[in-house]
C-alpha positions as a Python dict, from the first residue, in 0.01 Angstrom:
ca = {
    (1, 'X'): (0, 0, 0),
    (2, 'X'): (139, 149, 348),
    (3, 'X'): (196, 498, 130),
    (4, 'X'): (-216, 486, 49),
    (5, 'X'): (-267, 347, 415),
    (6, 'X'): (-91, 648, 573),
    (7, 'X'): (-299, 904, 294),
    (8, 'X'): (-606, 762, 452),
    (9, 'X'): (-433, 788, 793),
    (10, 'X'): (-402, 1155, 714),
    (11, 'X'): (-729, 1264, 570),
    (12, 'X'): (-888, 1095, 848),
    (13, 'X'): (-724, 1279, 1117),
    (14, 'X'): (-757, 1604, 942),
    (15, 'X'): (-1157, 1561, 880),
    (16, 'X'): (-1173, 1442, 1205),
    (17, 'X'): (-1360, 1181, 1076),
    (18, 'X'): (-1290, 895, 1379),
    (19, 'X'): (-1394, 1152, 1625),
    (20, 'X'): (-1694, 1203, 1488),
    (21, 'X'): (-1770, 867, 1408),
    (22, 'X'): (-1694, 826, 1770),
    (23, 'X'): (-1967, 1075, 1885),
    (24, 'X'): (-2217, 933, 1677),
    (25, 'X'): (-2117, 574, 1784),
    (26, 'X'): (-2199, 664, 2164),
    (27, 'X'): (-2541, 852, 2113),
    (28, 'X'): (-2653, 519, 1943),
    (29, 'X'): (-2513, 281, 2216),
    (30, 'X'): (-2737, 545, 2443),
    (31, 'X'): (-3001, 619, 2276),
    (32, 'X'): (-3060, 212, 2204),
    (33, 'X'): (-3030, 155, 2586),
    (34, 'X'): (-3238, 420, 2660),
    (35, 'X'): (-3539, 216, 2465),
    (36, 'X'): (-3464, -87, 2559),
    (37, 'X'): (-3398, 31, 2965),
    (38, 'X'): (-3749, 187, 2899),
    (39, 'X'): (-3961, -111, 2826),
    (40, 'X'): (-3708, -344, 3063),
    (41, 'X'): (-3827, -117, 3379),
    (42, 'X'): (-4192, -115, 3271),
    (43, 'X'): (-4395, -249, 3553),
    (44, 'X'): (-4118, -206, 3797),
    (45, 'X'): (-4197, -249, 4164),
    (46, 'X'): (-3984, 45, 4333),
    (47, 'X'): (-4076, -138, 4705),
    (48, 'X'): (-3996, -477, 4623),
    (49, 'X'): (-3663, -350, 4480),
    (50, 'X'): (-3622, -187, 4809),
    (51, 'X'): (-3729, -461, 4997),
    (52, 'X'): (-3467, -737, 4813),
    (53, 'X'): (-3173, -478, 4876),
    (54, 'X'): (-3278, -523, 5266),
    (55, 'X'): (-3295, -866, 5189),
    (56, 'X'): (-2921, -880, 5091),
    (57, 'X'): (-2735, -1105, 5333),
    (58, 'X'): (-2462, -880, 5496),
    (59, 'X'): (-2182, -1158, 5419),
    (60, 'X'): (-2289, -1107, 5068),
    (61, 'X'): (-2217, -746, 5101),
    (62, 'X'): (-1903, -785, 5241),
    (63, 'X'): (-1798, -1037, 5032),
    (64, 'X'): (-1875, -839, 4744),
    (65, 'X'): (-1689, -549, 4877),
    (66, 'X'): (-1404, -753, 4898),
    (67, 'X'): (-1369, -843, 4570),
    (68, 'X'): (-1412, -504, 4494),
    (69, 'X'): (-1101, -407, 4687),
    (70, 'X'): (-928, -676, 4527),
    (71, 'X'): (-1005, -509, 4228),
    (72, 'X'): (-921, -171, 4272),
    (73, 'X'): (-588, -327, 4444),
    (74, 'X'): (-523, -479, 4058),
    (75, 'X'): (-589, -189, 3911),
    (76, 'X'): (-314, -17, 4091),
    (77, 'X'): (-65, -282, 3908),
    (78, 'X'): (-197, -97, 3566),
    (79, 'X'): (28, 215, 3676),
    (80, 'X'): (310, 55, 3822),
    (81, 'X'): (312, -128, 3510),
    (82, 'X'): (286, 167, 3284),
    (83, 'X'): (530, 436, 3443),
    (84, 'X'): (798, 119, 3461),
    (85, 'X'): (762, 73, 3086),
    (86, 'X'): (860, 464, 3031),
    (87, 'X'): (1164, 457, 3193),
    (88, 'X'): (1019, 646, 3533),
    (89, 'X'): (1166, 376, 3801),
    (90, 'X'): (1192, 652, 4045),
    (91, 'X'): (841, 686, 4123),
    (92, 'X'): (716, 447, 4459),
    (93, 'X'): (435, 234, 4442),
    (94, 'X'): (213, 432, 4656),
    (95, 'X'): (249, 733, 4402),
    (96, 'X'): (159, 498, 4169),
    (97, 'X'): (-175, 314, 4403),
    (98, 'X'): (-304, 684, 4467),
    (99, 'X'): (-261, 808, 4065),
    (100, 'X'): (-427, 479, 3967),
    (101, 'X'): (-717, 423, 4248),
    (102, 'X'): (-807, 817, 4203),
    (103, 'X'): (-798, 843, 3788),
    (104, 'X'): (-995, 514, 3761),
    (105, 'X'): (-1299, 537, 4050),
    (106, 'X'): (-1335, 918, 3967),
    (107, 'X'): (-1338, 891, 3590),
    (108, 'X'): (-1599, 603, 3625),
    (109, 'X'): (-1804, 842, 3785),
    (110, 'X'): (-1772, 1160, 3587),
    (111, 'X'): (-1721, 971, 3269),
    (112, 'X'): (-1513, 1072, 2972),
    (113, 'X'): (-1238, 828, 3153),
    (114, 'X'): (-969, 910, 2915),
    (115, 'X'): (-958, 1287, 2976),
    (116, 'X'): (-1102, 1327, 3343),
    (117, 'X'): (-874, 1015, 3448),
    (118, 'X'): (-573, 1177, 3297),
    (119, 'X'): (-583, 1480, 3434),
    (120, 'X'): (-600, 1350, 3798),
    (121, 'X'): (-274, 1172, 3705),
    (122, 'X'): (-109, 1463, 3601),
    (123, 'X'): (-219, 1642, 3894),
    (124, 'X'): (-41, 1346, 4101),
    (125, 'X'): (257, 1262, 3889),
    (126, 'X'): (337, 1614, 3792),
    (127, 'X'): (496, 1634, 4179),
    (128, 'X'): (711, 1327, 4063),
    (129, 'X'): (854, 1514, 3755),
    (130, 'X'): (674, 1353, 3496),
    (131, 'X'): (470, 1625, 3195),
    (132, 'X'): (215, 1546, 2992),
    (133, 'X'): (374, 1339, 2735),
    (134, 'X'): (442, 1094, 3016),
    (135, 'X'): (128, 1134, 3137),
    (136, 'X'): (-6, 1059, 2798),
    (137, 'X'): (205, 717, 2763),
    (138, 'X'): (74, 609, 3069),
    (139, 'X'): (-280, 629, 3015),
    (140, 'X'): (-194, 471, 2689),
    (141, 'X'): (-23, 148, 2844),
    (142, 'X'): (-286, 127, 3112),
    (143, 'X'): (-562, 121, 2896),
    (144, 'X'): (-372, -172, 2655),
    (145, 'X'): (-386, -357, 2970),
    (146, 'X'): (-720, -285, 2985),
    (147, 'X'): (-802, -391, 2651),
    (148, 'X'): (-574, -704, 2651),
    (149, 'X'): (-767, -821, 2958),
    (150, 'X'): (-1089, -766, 2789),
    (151, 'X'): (-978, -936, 2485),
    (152, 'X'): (-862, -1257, 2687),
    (153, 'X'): (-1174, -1302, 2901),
    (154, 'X'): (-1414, -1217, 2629),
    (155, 'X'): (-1250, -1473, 2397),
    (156, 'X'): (-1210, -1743, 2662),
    (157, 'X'): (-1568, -1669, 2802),
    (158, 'X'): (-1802, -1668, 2485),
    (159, 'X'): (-1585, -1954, 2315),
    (160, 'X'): (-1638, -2175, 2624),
    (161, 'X'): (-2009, -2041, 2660),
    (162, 'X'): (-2142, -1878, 2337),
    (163, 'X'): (-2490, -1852, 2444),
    (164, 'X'): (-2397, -1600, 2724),
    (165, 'X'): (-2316, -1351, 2480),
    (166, 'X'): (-2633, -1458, 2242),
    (167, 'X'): (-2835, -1289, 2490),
    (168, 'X'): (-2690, -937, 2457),
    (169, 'X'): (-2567, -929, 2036),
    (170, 'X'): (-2883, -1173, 1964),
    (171, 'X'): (-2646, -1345, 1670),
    (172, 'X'): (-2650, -1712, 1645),
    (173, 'X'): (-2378, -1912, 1929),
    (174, 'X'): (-2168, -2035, 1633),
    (175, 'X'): (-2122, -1649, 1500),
    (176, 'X'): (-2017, -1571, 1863),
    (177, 'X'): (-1792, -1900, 1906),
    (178, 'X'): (-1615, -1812, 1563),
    (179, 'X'): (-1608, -1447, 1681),
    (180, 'X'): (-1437, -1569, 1988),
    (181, 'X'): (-1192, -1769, 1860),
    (182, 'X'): (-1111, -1439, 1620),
    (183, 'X'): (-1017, -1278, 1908),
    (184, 'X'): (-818, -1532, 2069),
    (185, 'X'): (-642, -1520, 1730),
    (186, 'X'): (-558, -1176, 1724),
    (187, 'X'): (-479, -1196, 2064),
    (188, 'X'): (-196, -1451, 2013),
    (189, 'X'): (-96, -1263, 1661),
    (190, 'X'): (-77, -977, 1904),
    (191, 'X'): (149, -1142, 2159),
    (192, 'X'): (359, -1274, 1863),
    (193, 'X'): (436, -985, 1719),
    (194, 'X'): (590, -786, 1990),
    (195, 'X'): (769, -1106, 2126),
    (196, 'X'): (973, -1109, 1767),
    (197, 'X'): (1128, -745, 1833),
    (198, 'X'): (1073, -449, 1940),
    (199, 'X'): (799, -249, 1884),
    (200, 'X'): (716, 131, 1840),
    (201, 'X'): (386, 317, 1815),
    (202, 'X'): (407, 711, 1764),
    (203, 'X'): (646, 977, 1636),
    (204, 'X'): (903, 1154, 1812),
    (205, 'X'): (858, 1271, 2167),
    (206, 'X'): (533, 1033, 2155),
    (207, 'X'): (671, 725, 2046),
    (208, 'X'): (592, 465, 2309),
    (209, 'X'): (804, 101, 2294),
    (210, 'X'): (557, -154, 2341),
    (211, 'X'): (589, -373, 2600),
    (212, 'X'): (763, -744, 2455),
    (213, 'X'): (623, -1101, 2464),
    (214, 'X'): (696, -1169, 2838),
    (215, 'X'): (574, -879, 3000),
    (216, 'X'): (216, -889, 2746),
    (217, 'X'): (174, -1178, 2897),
    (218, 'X'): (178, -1013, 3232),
    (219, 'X'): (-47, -730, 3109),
    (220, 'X'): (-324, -976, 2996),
    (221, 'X'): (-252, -1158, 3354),
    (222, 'X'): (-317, -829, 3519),
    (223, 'X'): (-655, -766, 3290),
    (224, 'X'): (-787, -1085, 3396),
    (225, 'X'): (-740, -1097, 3742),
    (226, 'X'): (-856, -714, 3738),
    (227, 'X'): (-1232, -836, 3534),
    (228, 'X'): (-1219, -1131, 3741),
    (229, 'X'): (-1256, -950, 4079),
    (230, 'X'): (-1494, -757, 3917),
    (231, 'X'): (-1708, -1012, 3778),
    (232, 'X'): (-1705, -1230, 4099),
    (233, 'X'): (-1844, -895, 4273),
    (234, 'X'): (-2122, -873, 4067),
    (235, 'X'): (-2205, -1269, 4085),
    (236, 'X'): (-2220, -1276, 4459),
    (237, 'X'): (-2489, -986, 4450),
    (238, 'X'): (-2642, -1157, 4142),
    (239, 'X'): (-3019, -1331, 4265),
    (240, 'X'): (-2895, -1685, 4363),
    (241, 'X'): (-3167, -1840, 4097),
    (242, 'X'): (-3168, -1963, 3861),
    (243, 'X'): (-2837, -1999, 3905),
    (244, 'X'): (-2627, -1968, 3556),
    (245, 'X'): (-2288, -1997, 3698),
    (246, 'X'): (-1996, -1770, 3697),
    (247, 'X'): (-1896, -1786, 3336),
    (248, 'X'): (-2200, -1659, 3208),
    (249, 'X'): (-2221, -1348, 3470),
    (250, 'X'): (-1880, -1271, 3382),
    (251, 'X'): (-1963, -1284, 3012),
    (252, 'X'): (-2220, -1056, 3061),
    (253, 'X'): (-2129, -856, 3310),
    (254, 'X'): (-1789, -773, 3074),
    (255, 'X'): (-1957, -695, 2799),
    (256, 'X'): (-2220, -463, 2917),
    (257, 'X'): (-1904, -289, 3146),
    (258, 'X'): (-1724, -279, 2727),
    (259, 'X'): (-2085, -113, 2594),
    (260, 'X'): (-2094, 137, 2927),
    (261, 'X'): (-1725, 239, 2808),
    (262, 'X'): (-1852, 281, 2485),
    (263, 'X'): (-2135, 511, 2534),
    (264, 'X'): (-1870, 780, 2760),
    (265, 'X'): (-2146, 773, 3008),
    (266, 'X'): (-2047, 804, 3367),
    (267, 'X'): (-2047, 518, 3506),
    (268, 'X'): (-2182, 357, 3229),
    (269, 'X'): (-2538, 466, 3348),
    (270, 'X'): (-2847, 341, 3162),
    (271, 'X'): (-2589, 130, 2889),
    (272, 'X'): (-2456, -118, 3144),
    (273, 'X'): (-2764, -165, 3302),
    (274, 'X'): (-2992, -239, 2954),
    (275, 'X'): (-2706, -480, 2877),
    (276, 'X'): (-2730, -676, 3224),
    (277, 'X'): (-3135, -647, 3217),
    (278, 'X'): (-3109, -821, 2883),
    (279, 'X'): (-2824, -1057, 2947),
    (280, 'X'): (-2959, -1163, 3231),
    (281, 'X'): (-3311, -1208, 3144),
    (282, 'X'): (-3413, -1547, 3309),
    (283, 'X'): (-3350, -1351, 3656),
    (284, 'X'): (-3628, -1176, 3827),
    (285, 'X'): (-3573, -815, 3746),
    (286, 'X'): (-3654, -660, 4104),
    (287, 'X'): (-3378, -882, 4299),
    (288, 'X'): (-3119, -784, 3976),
    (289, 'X'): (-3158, -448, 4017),
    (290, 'X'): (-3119, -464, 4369),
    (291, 'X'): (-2783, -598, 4287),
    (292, 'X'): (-2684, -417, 4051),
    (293, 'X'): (-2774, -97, 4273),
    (294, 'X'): (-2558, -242, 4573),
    (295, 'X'): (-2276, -319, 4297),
    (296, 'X'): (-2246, 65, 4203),
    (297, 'X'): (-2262, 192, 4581),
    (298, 'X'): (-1976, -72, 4617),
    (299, 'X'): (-1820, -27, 4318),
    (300, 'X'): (-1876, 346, 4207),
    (301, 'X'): (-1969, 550, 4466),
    (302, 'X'): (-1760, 457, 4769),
    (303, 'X'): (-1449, 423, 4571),
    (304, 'X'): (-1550, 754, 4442),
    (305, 'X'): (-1627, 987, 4786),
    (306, 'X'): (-1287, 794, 4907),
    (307, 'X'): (-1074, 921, 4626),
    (308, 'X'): (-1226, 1290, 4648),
    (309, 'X'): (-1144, 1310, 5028),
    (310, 'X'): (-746, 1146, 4973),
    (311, 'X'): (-732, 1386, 4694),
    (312, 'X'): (-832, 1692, 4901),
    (313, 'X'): (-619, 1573, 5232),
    (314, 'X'): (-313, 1580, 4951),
    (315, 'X'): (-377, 1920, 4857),
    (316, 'X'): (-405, 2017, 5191),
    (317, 'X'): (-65, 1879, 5252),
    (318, 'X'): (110, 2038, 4957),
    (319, 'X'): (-16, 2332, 5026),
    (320, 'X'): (94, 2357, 5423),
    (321, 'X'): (397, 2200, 5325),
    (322, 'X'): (461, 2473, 5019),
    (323, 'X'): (352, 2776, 5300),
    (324, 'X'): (656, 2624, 5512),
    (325, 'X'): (894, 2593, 5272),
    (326, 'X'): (836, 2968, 5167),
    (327, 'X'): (856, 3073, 5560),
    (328, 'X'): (1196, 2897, 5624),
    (329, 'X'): (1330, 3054, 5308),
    (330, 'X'): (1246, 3361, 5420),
    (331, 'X'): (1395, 3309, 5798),
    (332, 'X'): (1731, 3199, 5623),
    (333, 'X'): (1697, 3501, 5397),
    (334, 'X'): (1529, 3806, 5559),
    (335, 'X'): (1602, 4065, 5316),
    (336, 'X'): (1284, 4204, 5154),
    (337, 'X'): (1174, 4142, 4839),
    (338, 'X'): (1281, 4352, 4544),
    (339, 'X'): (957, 4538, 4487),
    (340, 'X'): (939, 4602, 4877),
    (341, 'X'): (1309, 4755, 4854),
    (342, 'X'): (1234, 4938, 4524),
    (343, 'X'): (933, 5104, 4708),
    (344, 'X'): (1134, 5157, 4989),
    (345, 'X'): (1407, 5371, 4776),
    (346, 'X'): (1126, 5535, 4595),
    (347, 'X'): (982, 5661, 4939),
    (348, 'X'): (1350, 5783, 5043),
    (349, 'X'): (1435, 5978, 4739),
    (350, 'X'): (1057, 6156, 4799),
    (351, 'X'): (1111, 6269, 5097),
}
């Protein structure tokens, strides 16, 4: 059975077959929102959008904001988490905040998270010491923090409140309760399994030990709090009525964030926003999208200008700080190059 299991392994990776699967998977998700943002925005009134974003108490705004922070703060904890569990002690937490807060906002924004995102943390942890492999094996751990997280509020949310996700899959309550509680399962199985012993993922210089029991646990702790932030963000800016409460916004609100990662679109665009349109149907659609639009200024588009200008102030530094290195090796050592002393001979001999 595992002999067949890794044929089918095999062939799979060498048609390329996932990948593709992938691609196809994402123009669906896109496409489908696309139709169904269509006819949600039909009869849209662009001023009275405008007008409820005016509206907008300030202390929302700022309350909002703060939970965004909080949540970008979490997110930090994904690296720390991740370069500890690779053996890479050596690297400080603020190496760790700037990889994390920079990978995340600006692969949000340009999309393709898993290739943009790494590359700004090779960029950053490349000065540390760390290649690609480890670069690799961290985006790997952060994003099973990521997906733990997801797994645990999903599974708590729609088994407490089925009907929240009814509104976006359109399946029966008891499908999504019993879907929930799957989760949850395989969740615990999950947790079970790597508490027993320890376990491996990989081959050779890719093989990645999987976190154990305990420190799961703290990886699904970390997801939580991280959606949590999130979610609470999105329910301040939410219109006030009806009011559904925060379980069913944060239902929502994760699985149309899940979809958006799904479709590779930056920022989710047009996926997330279908998903909260439809999820959130019993809400007047001109004071949701003016919360939804403050929730991406807040949540994509600061974060993002922020991480573009610390990211250009640190290659400002390296570089100043490279040109003075160079300058004091060259006081302590004032002999010219080779190929000026070369020429030099040359010239000599000529004349």
């Amino acid at each position: 059975m595992l002999e067949a299991i890794r044929r089918a392994a095999a062939f799979l990776r060498e048609k390329q077959v996932l990948h593709k699967l992938g691609v196809l998977i994402s123009i669906a998700v896109i496409a489908v929102a696309c139709y169904v943002l269509y006819h949600m925005l039909r009869g849209i009134d662009t001023y009275e959008v405008l007008e409820a974003i005016k509206s907008t108490e300030p202390h929302q705004i700022a309350l909002a904001a703060l939970f965004v922070a909080a949540g970008y703060f979490t997110l930090t904890f994904y690296d720390l988490f991740a370069v500890r569990a690779i053996g890479h002690d050596h690297v400080p937490y603020r190496i760790n905040a700037l990889a994390a807060f920079t990978s995340y906002s600006i692969g949000h924004n340009v999309g393709a998270s898993v290739f943009t995102g790494g590359a700004v943390r090779y960029r950053v942890y490349s000065a540390y010491g760390l290649n690609a492999i480890d670069v690799a094996k961290i985006c790997f751990l952060a994003g099973l923090t990521f997906w733990l997280g997801n797994a645990a509020v999903l599974g708590m949310g729609i088994c407490y409140h089925p009907e929240a996700a009814a509104s976006i899959d359109q399946l029966p309550p008891w499908v999504n309760r019993l879907a929930a509680i799957a989760i949850l399962a395989g969740l615990t199985g999950y947790v079970a399994w790597v508490w027993t012993k320890p376990r491996v993922v990989g081959r050779g210089p890719w093989s990645v030990t999987l976190p154990g029991g305990p420190l799961t646990l703290l990886q699904i702790a970390i997801g939580i709090i991280d959606l949590g932030f999130c979610a609470l963000a999105m329910y301040v800016l939410v219109p006030d009525e009806p009011n559904l409460g925060f379980v069913v916004v944060a239902v929502i609100f994760v699985s149309a964030t899940l979809l958006g990662f799904a479709s590779h679109s930056p920022g989710g665009l047009g996926v997330f926003d279908a998903a909260m349109l439809v999820g959130l149907w019993q809400m007047d659609r001109e004071e949701l999208l003016a919360g939804m639009l403050l929730f991406r200024m807040l949540y994509y588009l600061a974060p993002f200008l922020i991480s573009v200008i610390l990211l250009t102030f640190r290659e400002v530094i390296i570089s100043a700080r490279s040109k003075r290195l160079r300058q004091a090796a060259l006081s302590l050592d004032p002999s010219p190059p080779p190929e000026a002393a070369f020429a030099r001979k040359r010239s000599d001999s000529g004349a």
